[in-house]
Amino acid sequence: MKRIAMLGSGFIGRFYADSLQGYRSRDKVISIYSRREESARKFAADYGCTHWTIKMEEAIAHPDVDIVCISLPNNLHEEAVMLCCKHKKAVMTTKPLGRNAEEAKRMLLAVEAAGIFNGYLEDLVYTPKFIKASESVKNGALGRILWAKSRETHPGPHSEWFWDIEQAGGGCILDLGCHCVEITRSYIGKDIKPVEVMCWADTQVKPIDAEDHAIGLVKYENGAIGQFEVSWTFRGGLDLRDEVMGTEGTIWINSFLRTGFDMFTTGKGGDYIAEKAESNTGWLFPVGDELNELGYNHMFMDMFNAMEKGVAPKETFYDGYVVNAILDAAYRSAKTKIWEPVKLDIWRGQTGLTKESHLVPYDAEHYLIKEEMTHFGAKKIILKHKETGKITERTIE
């Protein structure tokens, strides 16, 4: 059993608590910190917490707490992490780790210097569909990964602080791009160094200072490309989609908007249907088990299993730092309109990689461009001569 201090009583804190106290059925949120007394009291009553407080350090320092779960606005992450280091409490935090790479780096170095367990709560790399797809990629089903794209779009976040650029640190790039970057980075290989980013971003709809729509490309040292599409302007609910392309295959994933569960309702007796659904009438697309489909259950299972075994979880503060560094480059590129380098003061993966050769030998004289079976039963082969470069085709009956 793990005894948890939850920092933050809002939307994500409640999602986390539902999963923490439900999936393993032996872990317990015992202390809740909220900035508002009424919110702390309500959360404590709803989840059976024995302790509530409006003082962050009091929750973290509680003698019965084994691990602290941070579900606070982005500008409060560093303060909470530093208090966990002070009191030597294991910590896991919601995404993004920091508002920028400098904040993330300070938190990473602090938890490592303190020697405490640290977990980065990137739930979308724990969804059942992602786990299955990732296993297929690692087993070579797609061959060499060339391109990975992730899209997360919806009408905008729930709480006011997201819309305040000072508290949040950015707009949809930071809020949603952190998911997409870690998803595509995981498919390409987390030990492959991201080198530069090209990004377009704009404020198209919302009356805010931050961006509400963005598209970016992340170039990796081995020649692979990661792509993210993020928006707070999309109408129609929560759209989560991934696409991975390799030399030997492709994977398409639709995680939320089209789930195989279609429902029509007039709205009578209906209220909450699915996260960020814009309506409770007409044709709707619910999710069978949101906690599981969004990755929370597998995420916390990994965190606690790793903690009990004394090893690092799949996602740590280091991963959060790398993601922040990539997103910093995206923000610079959105301003300069050019490829911007990813500045990584700390890199623990492979180095010195080059783009892998795209030349596939067919015989001593030719490279293979393509082979296919025709509709009339013959195999066609398209070749390029190694010396002359001439393109020819052969038909094999």
PDB file of N, CA and C in Angstrom, residues 98-173:
ATOM      1  N   GLY A  98       7.918  21.324 -16.381  1.00  0.00           N
ATOM      2  CA  GLY A  98       8.118  22.738 -16.096  1.00  0.00           C
ATOM      3  C   GLY A  98       7.473  23.607 -17.150  1.00  0.00           C
ATOM      4  N   ARG A  99       7.509  24.922 -16.920  1.00  0.00           N
ATOM      5  CA  ARG A  99       7.029  25.851 -17.929  1.00  0.00           C
ATOM      6  C   ARG A  99       8.049  26.015 -19.044  1.00  0.00           C
ATOM      7  N   ASN A 100       9.278  25.601 -18.772  1.00  0.00           N
ATOM      8  CA  ASN A 100      10.355  25.650 -19.765  1.00  0.00           C
ATOM      9  C   ASN A 100      11.441  24.697 -19.322  1.00  0.00           C
ATOM     10  N   ALA A 101      12.452  24.517 -20.152  1.00  0.00           N
ATOM     11  CA  ALA A 101      13.500  23.532 -19.862  1.00  0.00           C
ATOM     12  C   ALA A 101      14.351  23.917 -18.667  1.00  0.00           C
ATOM     13  N   GLU A 102      14.522  25.210 -18.423  1.00  0.00           N
ATOM     14  CA  GLU A 102      15.324  25.622 -17.276  1.00  0.00           C
ATOM     15  C   GLU A 102      14.653  25.206 -15.971  1.00  0.00           C
ATOM     16  N   GLU A 103      13.348  25.427 -15.875  1.00  0.00           N
ATOM     17  CA  GLU A 103      12.621  24.967 -14.691  1.00  0.00           C
ATOM     18  C   GLU A 103      12.718  23.454 -14.558  1.00  0.00           C
ATOM     19  N   ALA A 104      12.506  22.767 -15.671  1.00  0.00           N
ATOM     20  CA  ALA A 104      12.541  21.302 -15.649  1.00  0.00           C
ATOM     21  C   ALA A 104      13.914  20.788 -15.235  1.00  0.00           C
ATOM     22  N   LYS A 105      14.952  21.431 -15.739  1.00  0.00           N
ATOM     23  CA  LYS A 105      16.328  21.022 -15.396  1.00  0.00           C
ATOM     24  C   LYS A 105      16.590  21.182 -13.898  1.00  0.00           C
ATOM     25  N   ARG A 106      16.140  22.292 -13.330  1.00  0.00           N
ATOM     26  CA  ARG A 106      16.340  22.499 -11.888  1.00  0.00           C
ATOM     27  C   ARG A 106      15.638  21.408 -11.079  1.00  0.00           C
ATOM     28  N   MET A 107      14.439  21.053 -11.490  1.00  0.00           N
ATOM     29  CA  MET A 107      13.702  20.006 -10.775  1.00  0.00           C
ATOM     30  C   MET A 107      14.372  18.652 -10.936  1.00  0.00           C
ATOM     31  N   LEU A 108      14.834  18.339 -12.140  1.00  0.00           N
ATOM     32  CA  LEU A 108      15.523  17.067 -12.383  1.00  0.00           C
ATOM     33  C   LEU A 108      16.767  16.953 -11.514  1.00  0.00           C
ATOM     34  N   LEU A 109      17.599  17.981 -11.525  1.00  0.00           N
ATOM     35  CA  LEU A 109      18.833  17.936 -10.744  1.00  0.00           C
ATOM     36  C   LEU A 109      18.538  17.864  -9.242  1.00  0.00           C
ATOM     37  N   ALA A 110      17.475  18.524  -8.814  1.00  0.00           N
ATOM     38  CA  ALA A 110      17.132  18.537  -7.386  1.00  0.00           C
ATOM     39  C   ALA A 110      16.706  17.161  -6.894  1.00  0.00           C
ATOM     40  N   VAL A 111      15.824  16.482  -7.637  1.00  0.00           N
ATOM     41  CA  VAL A 111      15.366  15.168  -7.169  1.00  0.00           C
ATOM     42  C   VAL A 111      16.494  14.150  -7.217  1.00  0.00           C
ATOM     43  N   GLU A 112      17.369  14.277  -8.195  1.00  0.00           N
ATOM     44  CA  GLU A 112      18.495  13.339  -8.270  1.00  0.00           C
ATOM     45  C   GLU A 112      19.497  13.601  -7.156  1.00  0.00           C
ATOM     46  N   ALA A 113      19.725  14.872  -6.831  1.00  0.00           N
ATOM     47  CA  ALA A 113      20.633  15.194  -5.715  1.00  0.00           C
ATOM     48  C   ALA A 113      20.033  14.721  -4.389  1.00  0.00           C
ATOM     49  N   ALA A 114      18.722  14.803  -4.260  1.00  0.00           N
ATOM     50  CA  ALA A 114      18.060  14.364  -3.026  1.00  0.00           C
ATOM     51  C   ALA A 114      17.932  12.849  -2.952  1.00  0.00           C
ATOM     52  N   GLY A 115      18.102  12.176  -4.084  1.00  0.00           N
ATOM     53  CA  GLY A 115      18.019  10.720  -4.111  1.00  0.00           C
ATOM     54  C   GLY A 115      16.619  10.183  -3.936  1.00  0.00           C
ATOM     55  N   ILE A 116      15.616  10.940  -4.404  1.00  0.00           N
ATOM     56  CA  ILE A 116      14.234  10.506  -4.211  1.00  0.00           C
ATOM     57  C   ILE A 116      13.642   9.967  -5.512  1.00  0.00           C
ATOM     58  N   PHE A 117      12.692   9.069  -5.373  1.00  0.00           N
ATOM     59  CA  PHE A 117      11.965   8.521  -6.521  1.00  0.00           C
ATOM     60  C   PHE A 117      11.243   9.660  -7.232  1.00  0.00           C
ATOM     61  N   ASN A 118      11.309   9.669  -8.576  1.00  0.00           N
ATOM     62  CA  ASN A 118      10.619  10.700  -9.338  1.00  0.00           C
ATOM     63  C   ASN A 118       9.945  10.091 -10.556  1.00  0.00           C
ATOM     64  N   GLY A 119       8.689  10.435 -10.753  1.00  0.00           N
ATOM     65  CA  GLY A 119       7.923   9.928 -11.878  1.00  0.00           C
ATOM     66  C   GLY A 119       7.248  11.054 -12.627  1.00  0.00           C
ATOM     67  N   TYR A 120       7.270  10.972 -13.954  1.00  0.00           N
ATOM     68  CA  TYR A 120       6.642  11.974 -14.824  1.00  0.00           C
ATOM     69  C   TYR A 120       5.333  11.392 -15.325  1.00  0.00           C
ATOM     70  N   LEU A 121       4.223  12.018 -14.975  1.00  0.00           N
ATOM     71  CA  LEU A 121       2.902  11.447 -15.228  1.00  0.00           C
ATOM     72  C   LEU A 121       2.404  11.793 -16.634  1.00  0.00           C
ATOM     73  N   GLU A 122       3.017  11.148 -17.612  1.00  0.00           N
ATOM     74  CA  GLU A 122       2.636  11.296 -19.021  1.00  0.00           C
ATOM     75  C   GLU A 122       1.707  10.136 -19.375  1.00  0.00           C
ATOM     76  N   ASP A 123       0.421  10.338 -19.110  1.00  0.00           N
ATOM     77  CA  ASP A 123      -0.519   9.220 -19.193  1.00  0.00           C
ATOM     78  C   ASP A 123      -0.689   8.649 -20.588  1.00  0.00           C
ATOM     79  N   LEU A 124      -0.519   9.460 -21.638  1.00  0.00           N
ATOM     80  CA  LEU A 124      -0.841   8.975 -22.977  1.00  0.00           C
ATOM     81  C   LEU A 124       0.186   8.006 -23.553  1.00  0.00           C
ATOM     82  N   VAL A 125       1.308   7.798 -22.878  1.00  0.00           N
ATOM     83  CA  VAL A 125       2.207   6.712 -23.287  1.00  0.00           C
ATOM     84  C   VAL A 125       1.942   5.453 -22.450  1.00  0.00           C
ATOM     85  N   TYR A 126       0.813   5.472 -21.737  1.00  0.00           N
ATOM     86  CA  TYR A 126       0.392   4.295 -20.975  1.00  0.00           C
ATOM     87  C   TYR A 126      -0.979   3.796 -21.415  1.00  0.00           C
ATOM     88  N   THR A 127      -1.546   4.351 -22.468  1.00  0.00           N
ATOM     89  CA  THR A 127      -2.848   3.870 -22.919  1.00  0.00           C
ATOM     90  C   THR A 127      -2.704   2.455 -23.473  1.00  0.00           C
ATOM     91  N   PRO A 128      -3.746   1.648 -23.351  1.00  0.00           N
ATOM     92  CA  PRO A 128      -3.650   0.272 -23.867  1.00  0.00           C
ATOM     93  C   PRO A 128      -3.276   0.208 -25.345  1.00  0.00           C
ATOM     94  N   LYS A 129      -3.818   1.111 -26.144  1.00  0.00           N
ATOM     95  CA  LYS A 129      -3.502   1.105 -27.572  1.00  0.00           C
ATOM     96  C   LYS A 129      -2.045   1.475 -27.816  1.00  0.00           C
ATOM     97  N   PHE A 130      -1.553   2.480 -27.077  1.00  0.00           N
ATOM     98  CA  PHE A 130      -0.147   2.855 -27.238  1.00  0.00           C
ATOM     99  C   PHE A 130       0.775   1.724 -26.814  1.00  0.00           C
ATOM    100  N   ILE A 131       0.481   1.087 -25.686  1.00  0.00           N
ATOM    101  CA  ILE A 131       1.337   0.003 -25.198  1.00  0.00           C
ATOM    102  C   ILE A 131       1.438  -1.108 -26.229  1.00  0.00           C
ATOM    103  N   LYS A 132       0.301  -1.473 -26.815  1.00  0.00           N
ATOM    104  CA  LYS A 132       0.310  -2.518 -27.832  1.00  0.00           C
ATOM    105  C   LYS A 132       1.071  -2.077 -29.072  1.00  0.00           C
ATOM    106  N   ALA A 133       0.835  -0.853 -29.516  1.00  0.00           N
ATOM    107  CA  ALA A 133       1.521  -0.341 -30.697  1.00  0.00           C
ATOM    108  C   ALA A 133       3.027  -0.237 -30.457  1.00  0.00           C
ATOM    109  N   SER A 134       3.406   0.233 -29.285  1.00  0.00           N
ATOM    110  CA  SER A 134       4.823   0.386 -28.957  1.00  0.00           C
ATOM    111  C   SER A 134       5.538  -0.957 -28.951  1.00  0.00           C
ATOM    112  N   GLU A 135       4.864  -1.992 -28.419  1.00  0.00           N
ATOM    113  CA  GLU A 135       5.455  -3.332 -28.431  1.00  0.00           C
ATOM    114  C   GLU A 135       5.681  -3.813 -29.861  1.00  0.00           C
ATOM    115  N   SER A 136       4.723  -3.547 -30.746  1.00  0.00           N
ATOM    116  CA  SER A 136       4.867  -3.947 -32.147  1.00  0.00           C
ATOM    117  C   SER A 136       6.038  -3.235 -32.794  1.00  0.00           C
ATOM    118  N   VAL A 137       6.183  -1.939 -32.498  1.00  0.00           N
ATOM    119  CA  VAL A 137       7.299  -1.169 -33.056  1.00  0.00           C
ATOM    120  C   VAL A 137       8.625  -1.719 -32.548  1.00  0.00           C
ATOM    121  N   LYS A 138       8.716  -1.974 -31.240  1.00  0.00           N
ATOM    122  CA  LYS A 138       9.967  -2.476 -30.663  1.00  0.00           C
ATOM    123  C   LYS A 138      10.317  -3.869 -31.182  1.00  0.00           C
ATOM    124  N   ASN A 139       9.287  -4.651 -31.531  1.00  0.00           N
ATOM    125  CA  ASN A 139       9.526  -5.994 -32.068  1.00  0.00           C
ATOM    126  C   ASN A 139       9.834  -5.992 -33.555  1.00  0.00           C
ATOM    127  N   GLY A 140       9.865  -4.808 -34.159  1.00  0.00           N
ATOM    128  CA  GLY A 140      10.274  -4.708 -35.553  1.00  0.00           C
ATOM    129  C   GLY A 140       9.177  -4.849 -36.578  1.00  0.00           C
ATOM    130  N   ALA A 141       7.909  -4.826 -36.166  1.00  0.00           N
ATOM    131  CA  ALA A 141       6.816  -5.034 -37.110  1.00  0.00           C
ATOM    132  C   ALA A 141       6.758  -3.947 -38.180  1.00  0.00           C
ATOM    133  N   LEU A 142       7.226  -2.735 -37.845  1.00  0.00           N
ATOM    134  CA  LEU A 142       7.191  -1.636 -38.800  1.00  0.00           C
ATOM    135  C   LEU A 142       8.541  -1.365 -39.451  1.00  0.00           C
ATOM    136  N   GLY A 143       9.559  -2.153 -39.100  1.00  0.00           N
ATOM    137  CA  GLY A 143      10.889  -1.907 -39.633  1.00  0.00           C
ATOM    138  C   GLY A 143      11.524  -0.685 -39.005  1.00  0.00           C
ATOM    139  N   ARG A 144      12.303   0.041 -39.773  1.00  0.00           N
ATOM    140  CA  ARG A 144      12.947   1.268 -39.292  1.00  0.00           C
ATOM    141  C   ARG A 144      11.917   2.393 -39.286  1.00  0.00           C
ATOM    142  N   ILE A 145      11.752   3.053 -38.132  1.00  0.00           N
ATOM    143  CA  ILE A 145      10.753   4.103 -38.013  1.00  0.00           C
ATOM    144  C   ILE A 145      11.239   5.368 -38.714  1.00  0.00           C
ATOM    145  N   LEU A 146      10.407   5.855 -39.626  1.00  0.00           N
ATOM    146  CA  LEU A 146      10.739   7.031 -40.416  1.00  0.00           C
ATOM    147  C   LEU A 146      10.021   8.287 -39.921  1.00  0.00           C
ATOM    148  N   TRP A 147       8.775   8.103 -39.472  1.00  0.00           N
ATOM    149  CA  TRP A 147       7.921   9.250 -39.159  1.00  0.00           C
ATOM    150  C   TRP A 147       6.879   8.829 -38.136  1.00  0.00           C
ATOM    151  N   ALA A 148       6.669   9.683 -37.144  1.00  0.00           N
ATOM    152  CA  ALA A 148       5.632   9.433 -36.146  1.00  0.00           C
ATOM    153  C   ALA A 148       4.882  10.740 -35.900  1.00  0.00           C
ATOM    154  N   LYS A 149       3.574  10.669 -35.965  1.00  0.00           N
ATOM    155  CA  LYS A 149       2.737  11.862 -35.776  1.00  0.00           C
ATOM    156  C   LYS A 149       1.749  11.627 -34.646  1.00  0.00           C
ATOM    157  N   SER A 150       1.541  12.658 -33.835  1.00  0.00           N
ATOM    158  CA  SER A 150       0.530  12.596 -32.788  1.00  0.00           C
ATOM    159  C   SER A 150      -0.287  13.880 -32.814  1.00  0.00           C
ATOM    160  N   ARG A 151      -1.592  13.724 -32.664  1.00  0.00           N
ATOM    161  CA  ARG A 151      -2.517  14.860 -32.708  1.00  0.00           C
ATOM    162  C   ARG A 151      -3.360  14.860 -31.438  1.00  0.00           C
ATOM    163  N   GLU A 152      -3.411  15.996 -30.775  1.00  0.00           N
ATOM    164  CA  GLU A 152      -4.369  16.183 -29.686  1.00  0.00           C
ATOM    165  C   GLU A 152      -5.020  17.544 -29.857  1.00  0.00           C
ATOM    166  N   THR A 153      -6.316  17.535 -30.065  1.00  0.00           N
ATOM    167  CA  THR A 153      -7.058  18.785 -30.237  1.00  0.00           C
ATOM    168  C   THR A 153      -8.378  18.693 -29.487  1.00  0.00           C
ATOM    169  N   HIS A 154      -8.822  19.831 -28.964  1.00  0.00           N
ATOM    170  CA  HIS A 154     -10.114  19.902 -28.276  1.00  0.00           C
ATOM    171  C   HIS A 154     -10.489  21.381 -28.117  1.00  0.00           C
ATOM    172  N   PRO A 155     -11.652  21.685 -27.554  1.00  0.00           N
ATOM    173  CA  PRO A 155     -12.083  23.092 -27.470  1.00  0.00           C
ATOM    174  C   PRO A 155     -11.376  23.917 -26.406  1.00  0.00           C
ATOM    175  N   GLY A 156     -10.491  23.319 -25.634  1.00  0.00           N
ATOM    176  CA  GLY A 156      -9.759  24.080 -24.631  1.00  0.00           C
ATOM    177  C   GLY A 156      -9.857  23.466 -23.249  1.00  0.00           C
ATOM    178  N   PRO A 157      -8.899  23.786 -22.375  1.00  0.00           N
ATOM    179  CA  PRO A 157      -8.848  23.184 -21.033  1.00  0.00           C
ATOM    180  C   PRO A 157      -9.923  23.726 -20.094  1.00  0.00           C
ATOM    181  N   HIS A 158     -10.027  23.060 -18.926  1.00  0.00           N
ATOM    182  CA  HIS A 158     -11.134  23.294 -18.006  1.00  0.00           C
ATOM    183  C   HIS A 158     -10.925  24.466 -17.042  1.00  0.00           C
ATOM    184  N   SER A 159      -9.690  24.687 -16.606  1.00  0.00           N
ATOM    185  CA  SER A 159      -9.456  25.633 -15.508  1.00  0.00           C
ATOM    186  C   SER A 159      -8.889  26.957 -16.002  1.00  0.00           C
ATOM    187  N   GLU A 160      -9.130  28.017 -15.232  1.00  0.00           N
ATOM    188  CA  GLU A 160      -8.758  29.361 -15.665  1.00  0.00           C
ATOM    189  C   GLU A 160      -7.256  29.546 -15.817  1.00  0.00           C
ATOM    190  N   TRP A 161      -6.467  28.842 -14.997  1.00  0.00           N
ATOM    191  CA  TRP A 161      -5.022  29.101 -15.021  1.00  0.00           C
ATOM    192  C   TRP A 161      -4.378  28.694 -16.338  1.00  0.00           C
ATOM    193  N   PHE A 162      -4.949  27.709 -17.045  1.00  0.00           N
ATOM    194  CA  PHE A 162      -4.401  27.310 -18.339  1.00  0.00           C
ATOM    195  C   PHE A 162      -4.361  28.477 -19.325  1.00  0.00           C
ATOM    196  N   TRP A 163      -5.330  29.390 -19.200  1.00  0.00           N
ATOM    197  CA  TRP A 163      -5.482  30.479 -20.166  1.00  0.00           C
ATOM    198  C   TRP A 163      -4.599  31.672 -19.822  1.00  0.00           C
ATOM    199  N   ASP A 164      -3.920  31.610 -18.680  1.00  0.00           N
ATOM    200  CA  ASP A 164      -3.026  32.677 -18.212  1.00  0.00           C
ATOM    201  C   ASP A 164      -1.595  32.275 -18.548  1.00  0.00           C
ATOM    202  N   ILE A 165      -0.968  32.965 -19.480  1.00  0.00           N
ATOM    203  CA  ILE A 165       0.338  32.550 -19.976  1.00  0.00           C
ATOM    204  C   ILE A 165       1.409  32.566 -18.886  1.00  0.00           C
ATOM    205  N   GLU A 166       1.271  33.418 -17.893  1.00  0.00           N
ATOM    206  CA  GLU A 166       2.256  33.466 -16.816  1.00  0.00           C
ATOM    207  C   GLU A 166       2.179  32.218 -15.952  1.00  0.00           C
ATOM    208  N   GLN A 167       0.968  31.806 -15.580  1.00  0.00           N
ATOM    209  CA  GLN A 167       0.825  30.605 -14.765  1.00  0.00           C
ATOM    210  C   GLN A 167       1.121  29.336 -15.559  1.00  0.00           C
ATOM    211  N   ALA A 168       0.627  29.287 -16.786  1.00  0.00           N
ATOM    212  CA  ALA A 168       0.765  28.069 -17.586  1.00  0.00           C
ATOM    213  C   ALA A 168       2.125  27.963 -18.259  1.00  0.00           C
ATOM    214  N   GLY A 169       2.698  29.096 -18.661  1.00  0.00           N
ATOM    215  CA  GLY A 169       3.982  29.074 -19.356  1.00  0.00           C
ATOM    216  C   GLY A 169       3.854  29.038 -20.864  1.00  0.00           C
ATOM    217  N   GLY A 170       2.650  28.812 -21.359  1.00  0.00           N
ATOM    218  CA  GLY A 170       2.408  28.737 -22.794  1.00  0.00           C
ATOM    219  C   GLY A 170       0.973  28.354 -23.044  1.00  0.00           C
ATOM    220  N   GLY A 171       0.661  28.087 -24.293  1.00  0.00           N
ATOM    221  CA  GLY A 171      -0.686  27.690 -24.655  1.00  0.00           C
ATOM    222  C   GLY A 171      -0.768  26.224 -24.998  1.00  0.00           C
ATOM    223  N   CYS A 172      -1.396  25.919 -26.138  1.00  0.00           N
ATOM    224  CA  CYS A 172      -1.643  24.524 -26.488  1.00  0.00           C
ATOM    225  C   CYS A 172      -0.358  23.746 -26.782  1.00  0.00           C
ATOM    226  N   ILE A 173       0.717  24.429 -27.193  1.00  0.00           N
ATOM    227  CA  ILE A 173       1.984  23.711 -27.427  1.00  0.00           C
ATOM    228  C   ILE A 173       2.452  23.059 -26.136  1.00  0.00           C
TER     229      ILE A 173
END
